[in-house]
């Protein structure tokens, strides 16, 4: 099994796709006006409109209602990315901060309120990265 993507359901696909294109520097591939993907080397961020939800199960997903998932992107220099996004992102949760497990992390919200973490591994020997945390070896 391979983890290949995460999908965000939104009421405004064009707005959210534009936000992620600008924030990541990755151009989206559009399948329809209700579905686009931003593909990176590690995974794909899919963005779908509310009209796609009934195709799976009516009411199964609601836009702008995420309070438990953080979408994370590994970047070369989180401090530089922060400076680049400073006039664009309107809801920073924190400025670049070195976390106890070694990553330098920038947390912000997308226009729908979803949490996004851009991070750069900062330490050679983190304390205890835990499962799923990227750290230099």
PDB file of C-alpha atoms in Angstrom:
ATOM      1  CA  UNK A   1       0.000   0.000   0.000  1.00  0.00           C
ATOM      2  CA  UNK A   2       1.204   3.531  -0.805  1.00  0.00           C
ATOM      3  CA  UNK A   3      -0.138   6.753   0.637  1.00  0.00           C
ATOM      4  CA  UNK A   4      -0.572   8.945  -2.438  1.00  0.00           C
ATOM      5  CA  UNK A   5      -2.795  11.909  -1.663  1.00  0.00           C
ATOM      6  CA  UNK A   6      -4.947  13.904   0.656  1.00  0.00           C
ATOM      7  CA  UNK A   7      -8.086  15.624  -0.592  1.00  0.00           C
ATOM      8  CA  UNK A   8      -9.520  18.890   0.654  1.00  0.00           C
ATOM      9  CA  UNK A   9     -13.191  19.552  -0.047  1.00  0.00           C
ATOM     10  CA  UNK A  10     -13.994  23.219  -0.541  1.00  0.00           C
ATOM     11  CA  UNK A  11     -16.847  25.461  -1.618  1.00  0.00           C
ATOM     12  CA  UNK A  12     -14.417  27.455  -3.816  1.00  0.00           C
ATOM     13  CA  UNK A  13     -12.024  25.212  -5.737  1.00  0.00           C
ATOM     14  CA  UNK A  14     -10.415  27.993  -7.805  1.00  0.00           C
ATOM     15  CA  UNK A  15      -9.642  30.097  -4.718  1.00  0.00           C
ATOM     16  CA  UNK A  16      -8.095  27.204  -2.786  1.00  0.00           C
ATOM     17  CA  UNK A  17      -6.134  25.901  -5.779  1.00  0.00           C
ATOM     18  CA  UNK A  18      -4.786  29.410  -6.375  1.00  0.00           C
ATOM     19  CA  UNK A  19      -3.763  29.678  -2.728  1.00  0.00           C
ATOM     20  CA  UNK A  20      -1.863  26.375  -2.757  1.00  0.00           C
ATOM     21  CA  UNK A  21      -0.243  27.110  -6.124  1.00  0.00           C
ATOM     22  CA  UNK A  22       1.086  30.398  -4.759  1.00  0.00           C
ATOM     23  CA  UNK A  23       2.086  28.956  -1.365  1.00  0.00           C
ATOM     24  CA  UNK A  24       3.876  25.888  -2.770  1.00  0.00           C
ATOM     25  CA  UNK A  25       5.056  27.044  -6.189  1.00  0.00           C
ATOM     26  CA  UNK A  26       3.447  23.916  -7.676  1.00  0.00           C
ATOM     27  CA  UNK A  27       1.063  24.269 -10.626  1.00  0.00           C
ATOM     28  CA  UNK A  28      -2.205  22.380 -10.421  1.00  0.00           C
ATOM     29  CA  UNK A  29      -3.474  19.889 -12.944  1.00  0.00           C
ATOM     30  CA  UNK A  30      -7.209  20.373 -13.456  1.00  0.00           C
ATOM     31  CA  UNK A  31      -9.458  17.384 -14.269  1.00  0.00           C
ATOM     32  CA  UNK A  32     -12.718  19.372 -14.122  1.00  0.00           C
ATOM     33  CA  UNK A  33     -13.806  22.695 -12.639  1.00  0.00           C
ATOM     34  CA  UNK A  34     -14.566  20.704  -9.463  1.00  0.00           C
ATOM     35  CA  UNK A  35     -11.257  18.850  -9.131  1.00  0.00           C
ATOM     36  CA  UNK A  36      -7.566  19.709  -9.339  1.00  0.00           C
ATOM     37  CA  UNK A  37      -4.338  18.172  -8.062  1.00  0.00           C
ATOM     38  CA  UNK A  38      -1.011  19.628  -6.989  1.00  0.00           C
ATOM     39  CA  UNK A  39       1.535  16.846  -7.437  1.00  0.00           C
ATOM     40  CA  UNK A  40       4.828  16.802  -5.557  1.00  0.00           C
ATOM     41  CA  UNK A  41       7.536  14.153  -5.473  1.00  0.00           C
ATOM     42  CA  UNK A  42       6.134  12.643  -2.264  1.00  0.00           C
ATOM     43  CA  UNK A  43       2.361  12.948  -2.548  1.00  0.00           C
ATOM     44  CA  UNK A  44      -0.513  14.774  -4.170  1.00  0.00           C
ATOM     45  CA  UNK A  45      -2.775  17.438  -2.709  1.00  0.00           C
ATOM     46  CA  UNK A  46      -6.194  17.015  -4.317  1.00  0.00           C
ATOM     47  CA  UNK A  47      -8.737  19.812  -4.083  1.00  0.00           C
ATOM     48  CA  UNK A  48     -12.365  19.021  -4.832  1.00  0.00           C
ATOM     49  CA  UNK A  49     -15.566  20.993  -4.860  1.00  0.00           C
ATOM     50  CA  UNK A  50     -18.615  20.201  -2.784  1.00  0.00           C
ATOM     51  CA  UNK A  51     -20.395  18.822  -5.871  1.00  0.00           C
ATOM     52  CA  UNK A  52     -18.021  15.827  -5.753  1.00  0.00           C
ATOM     53  CA  UNK A  53     -19.054  14.746  -2.239  1.00  0.00           C
ATOM     54  CA  UNK A  54     -22.335  13.007  -3.247  1.00  0.00           C
ATOM     55  CA  UNK A  55     -20.342  10.829  -5.666  1.00  0.00           C
ATOM     56  CA  UNK A  56     -18.851   9.141  -2.576  1.00  0.00           C
ATOM     57  CA  UNK A  57     -21.678   9.513  -0.065  1.00  0.00           C
ATOM     58  CA  UNK A  58     -23.989  12.496   0.441  1.00  0.00           C
ATOM     59  CA  UNK A  59     -22.906  14.574   3.433  1.00  0.00           C
ATOM     60  CA  UNK A  60     -19.703  12.565   3.975  1.00  0.00           C
ATOM     61  CA  UNK A  61     -17.468  15.666   3.886  1.00  0.00           C
ATOM     62  CA  UNK A  62     -18.075  19.330   4.686  1.00  0.00           C
ATOM     63  CA  UNK A  63     -15.877  22.182   3.450  1.00  0.00           C
ATOM     64  CA  UNK A  64     -13.979  24.401   5.898  1.00  0.00           C
ATOM     65  CA  UNK A  65     -14.714  22.043   8.811  1.00  0.00           C
ATOM     66  CA  UNK A  66     -11.301  20.501   9.555  1.00  0.00           C
ATOM     67  CA  UNK A  67     -10.092  20.709  13.138  1.00  0.00           C
ATOM     68  CA  UNK A  68      -7.776  17.707  13.342  1.00  0.00           C
ATOM     69  CA  UNK A  69      -5.560  17.389  10.252  1.00  0.00           C
ATOM     70  CA  UNK A  70      -2.398  19.330   9.429  1.00  0.00           C
ATOM     71  CA  UNK A  71      -1.192  19.127   5.829  1.00  0.00           C
ATOM     72  CA  UNK A  72       2.609  19.198   5.841  1.00  0.00           C
ATOM     73  CA  UNK A  73       5.169  20.163   3.217  1.00  0.00           C
ATOM     74  CA  UNK A  74       8.937  19.683   3.483  1.00  0.00           C
ATOM     75  CA  UNK A  75      10.705  22.846   2.250  1.00  0.00           C
ATOM     76  CA  UNK A  76      14.396  23.730   1.813  1.00  0.00           C
ATOM     77  CA  UNK A  77      14.339  26.872   3.980  1.00  0.00           C
ATOM     78  CA  UNK A  78      11.266  27.523   6.119  1.00  0.00           C
ATOM     79  CA  UNK A  79      12.508  30.984   7.145  1.00  0.00           C
ATOM     80  CA  UNK A  80      12.808  32.073   3.509  1.00  0.00           C
ATOM     81  CA  UNK A  81       9.379  30.615   2.727  1.00  0.00           C
ATOM     82  CA  UNK A  82       7.929  32.548   5.671  1.00  0.00           C
ATOM     83  CA  UNK A  83       9.364  35.794   4.283  1.00  0.00           C
ATOM     84  CA  UNK A  84       7.955  34.955   0.829  1.00  0.00           C
ATOM     85  CA  UNK A  85       4.478  34.254   2.241  1.00  0.00           C
ATOM     86  CA  UNK A  86       4.370  37.151   4.741  1.00  0.00           C
ATOM     87  CA  UNK A  87       2.320  39.440   2.498  1.00  0.00           C
ATOM     88  CA  UNK A  88       0.192  36.613   1.102  1.00  0.00           C
ATOM     89  CA  UNK A  89      -0.887  34.341   3.970  1.00  0.00           C
ATOM     90  CA  UNK A  90      -3.358  36.128   6.236  1.00  0.00           C
ATOM     91  CA  UNK A  91      -3.526  33.640   9.134  1.00  0.00           C
ATOM     92  CA  UNK A  92      -0.170  32.560  10.541  1.00  0.00           C
ATOM     93  CA  UNK A  93      -0.561  30.342  13.609  1.00  0.00           C
ATOM     94  CA  UNK A  94       3.147  30.674  14.404  1.00  0.00           C
ATOM     95  CA  UNK A  95       6.311  32.079  12.891  1.00  0.00           C
ATOM     96  CA  UNK A  96       9.141  29.654  12.106  1.00  0.00           C
ATOM     97  CA  UNK A  97       9.836  27.767  15.341  1.00  0.00           C
ATOM     98  CA  UNK A  98      12.292  24.970  16.071  1.00  0.00           C
ATOM     99  CA  UNK A  99      10.308  22.085  17.517  1.00  0.00           C
ATOM    100  CA  UNK A 100      11.643  19.670  20.185  1.00  0.00           C
ATOM    101  CA  UNK A 101      11.864  16.853  17.608  1.00  0.00           C
ATOM    102  CA  UNK A 102      14.204  18.917  15.418  1.00  0.00           C
ATOM    103  CA  UNK A 103      12.057  20.380  12.659  1.00  0.00           C
ATOM    104  CA  UNK A 104      11.846  24.110  12.068  1.00  0.00           C
ATOM    105  CA  UNK A 105       8.139  24.616  11.493  1.00  0.00           C
ATOM    106  CA  UNK A 106       5.833  27.315  10.106  1.00  0.00           C
ATOM    107  CA  UNK A 107       2.126  26.773  10.819  1.00  0.00           C
ATOM    108  CA  UNK A 108      -0.620  28.733   9.051  1.00  0.00           C
ATOM    109  CA  UNK A 109      -4.206  28.374   7.830  1.00  0.00           C
ATOM    110  CA  UNK A 110      -5.383  28.239   4.245  1.00  0.00           C
ATOM    111  CA  UNK A 111      -8.429  30.328   3.188  1.00  0.00           C
ATOM    112  CA  UNK A 112     -10.791  27.554   4.383  1.00  0.00           C
ATOM    113  CA  UNK A 113      -9.129  27.424   7.814  1.00  0.00           C
ATOM    114  CA  UNK A 114      -7.220  24.163   7.237  1.00  0.00           C
ATOM    115  CA  UNK A 115      -3.882  23.950   9.048  1.00  0.00           C
ATOM    116  CA  UNK A 116      -0.756  23.837   6.883  1.00  0.00           C
ATOM    117  CA  UNK A 117       2.763  23.175   8.160  1.00  0.00           C
ATOM    118  CA  UNK A 118       5.844  24.035   6.113  1.00  0.00           C
ATOM    119  CA  UNK A 119       8.929  22.594   7.784  1.00  0.00           C
ATOM    120  CA  UNK A 120      12.654  22.109   7.392  1.00  0.00           C
ATOM    121  CA  UNK A 121      14.642  19.532   9.381  1.00  0.00           C
ATOM    122  CA  UNK A 122      16.894  21.609  11.635  1.00  0.00           C
ATOM    123  CA  UNK A 123      18.617  19.157  13.969  1.00  0.00           C
ATOM    124  CA  UNK A 124      20.979  16.303  13.220  1.00  0.00           C
ATOM    125  CA  UNK A 125      19.803  14.240  16.215  1.00  0.00           C
ATOM    126  CA  UNK A 126      16.264  15.076  17.323  1.00  0.00           C
ATOM    127  CA  UNK A 127      15.155  13.975  20.772  1.00  0.00           C
ATOM    128  CA  UNK A 128      12.386  11.592  19.725  1.00  0.00           C
ATOM    129  CA  UNK A 129      10.820  12.323  16.344  1.00  0.00           C
ATOM    130  CA  UNK A 130       7.943   9.896  16.802  1.00  0.00           C
ATOM    131  CA  UNK A 131       6.119   8.169  13.971  1.00  0.00           C
ATOM    132  CA  UNK A 132       5.764  10.085  10.727  1.00  0.00           C
ATOM    133  CA  UNK A 133       8.136  12.912  11.650  1.00  0.00           C
ATOM    134  CA  UNK A 134      10.891  13.608   9.139  1.00  0.00           C
ATOM    135  CA  UNK A 135      14.303  14.111  10.686  1.00  0.00           C
ATOM    136  CA  UNK A 136      17.816  14.110   9.299  1.00  0.00           C
ATOM    137  CA  UNK A 137      19.715  10.943  10.047  1.00  0.00           C
TER     138      UNK A 137
END
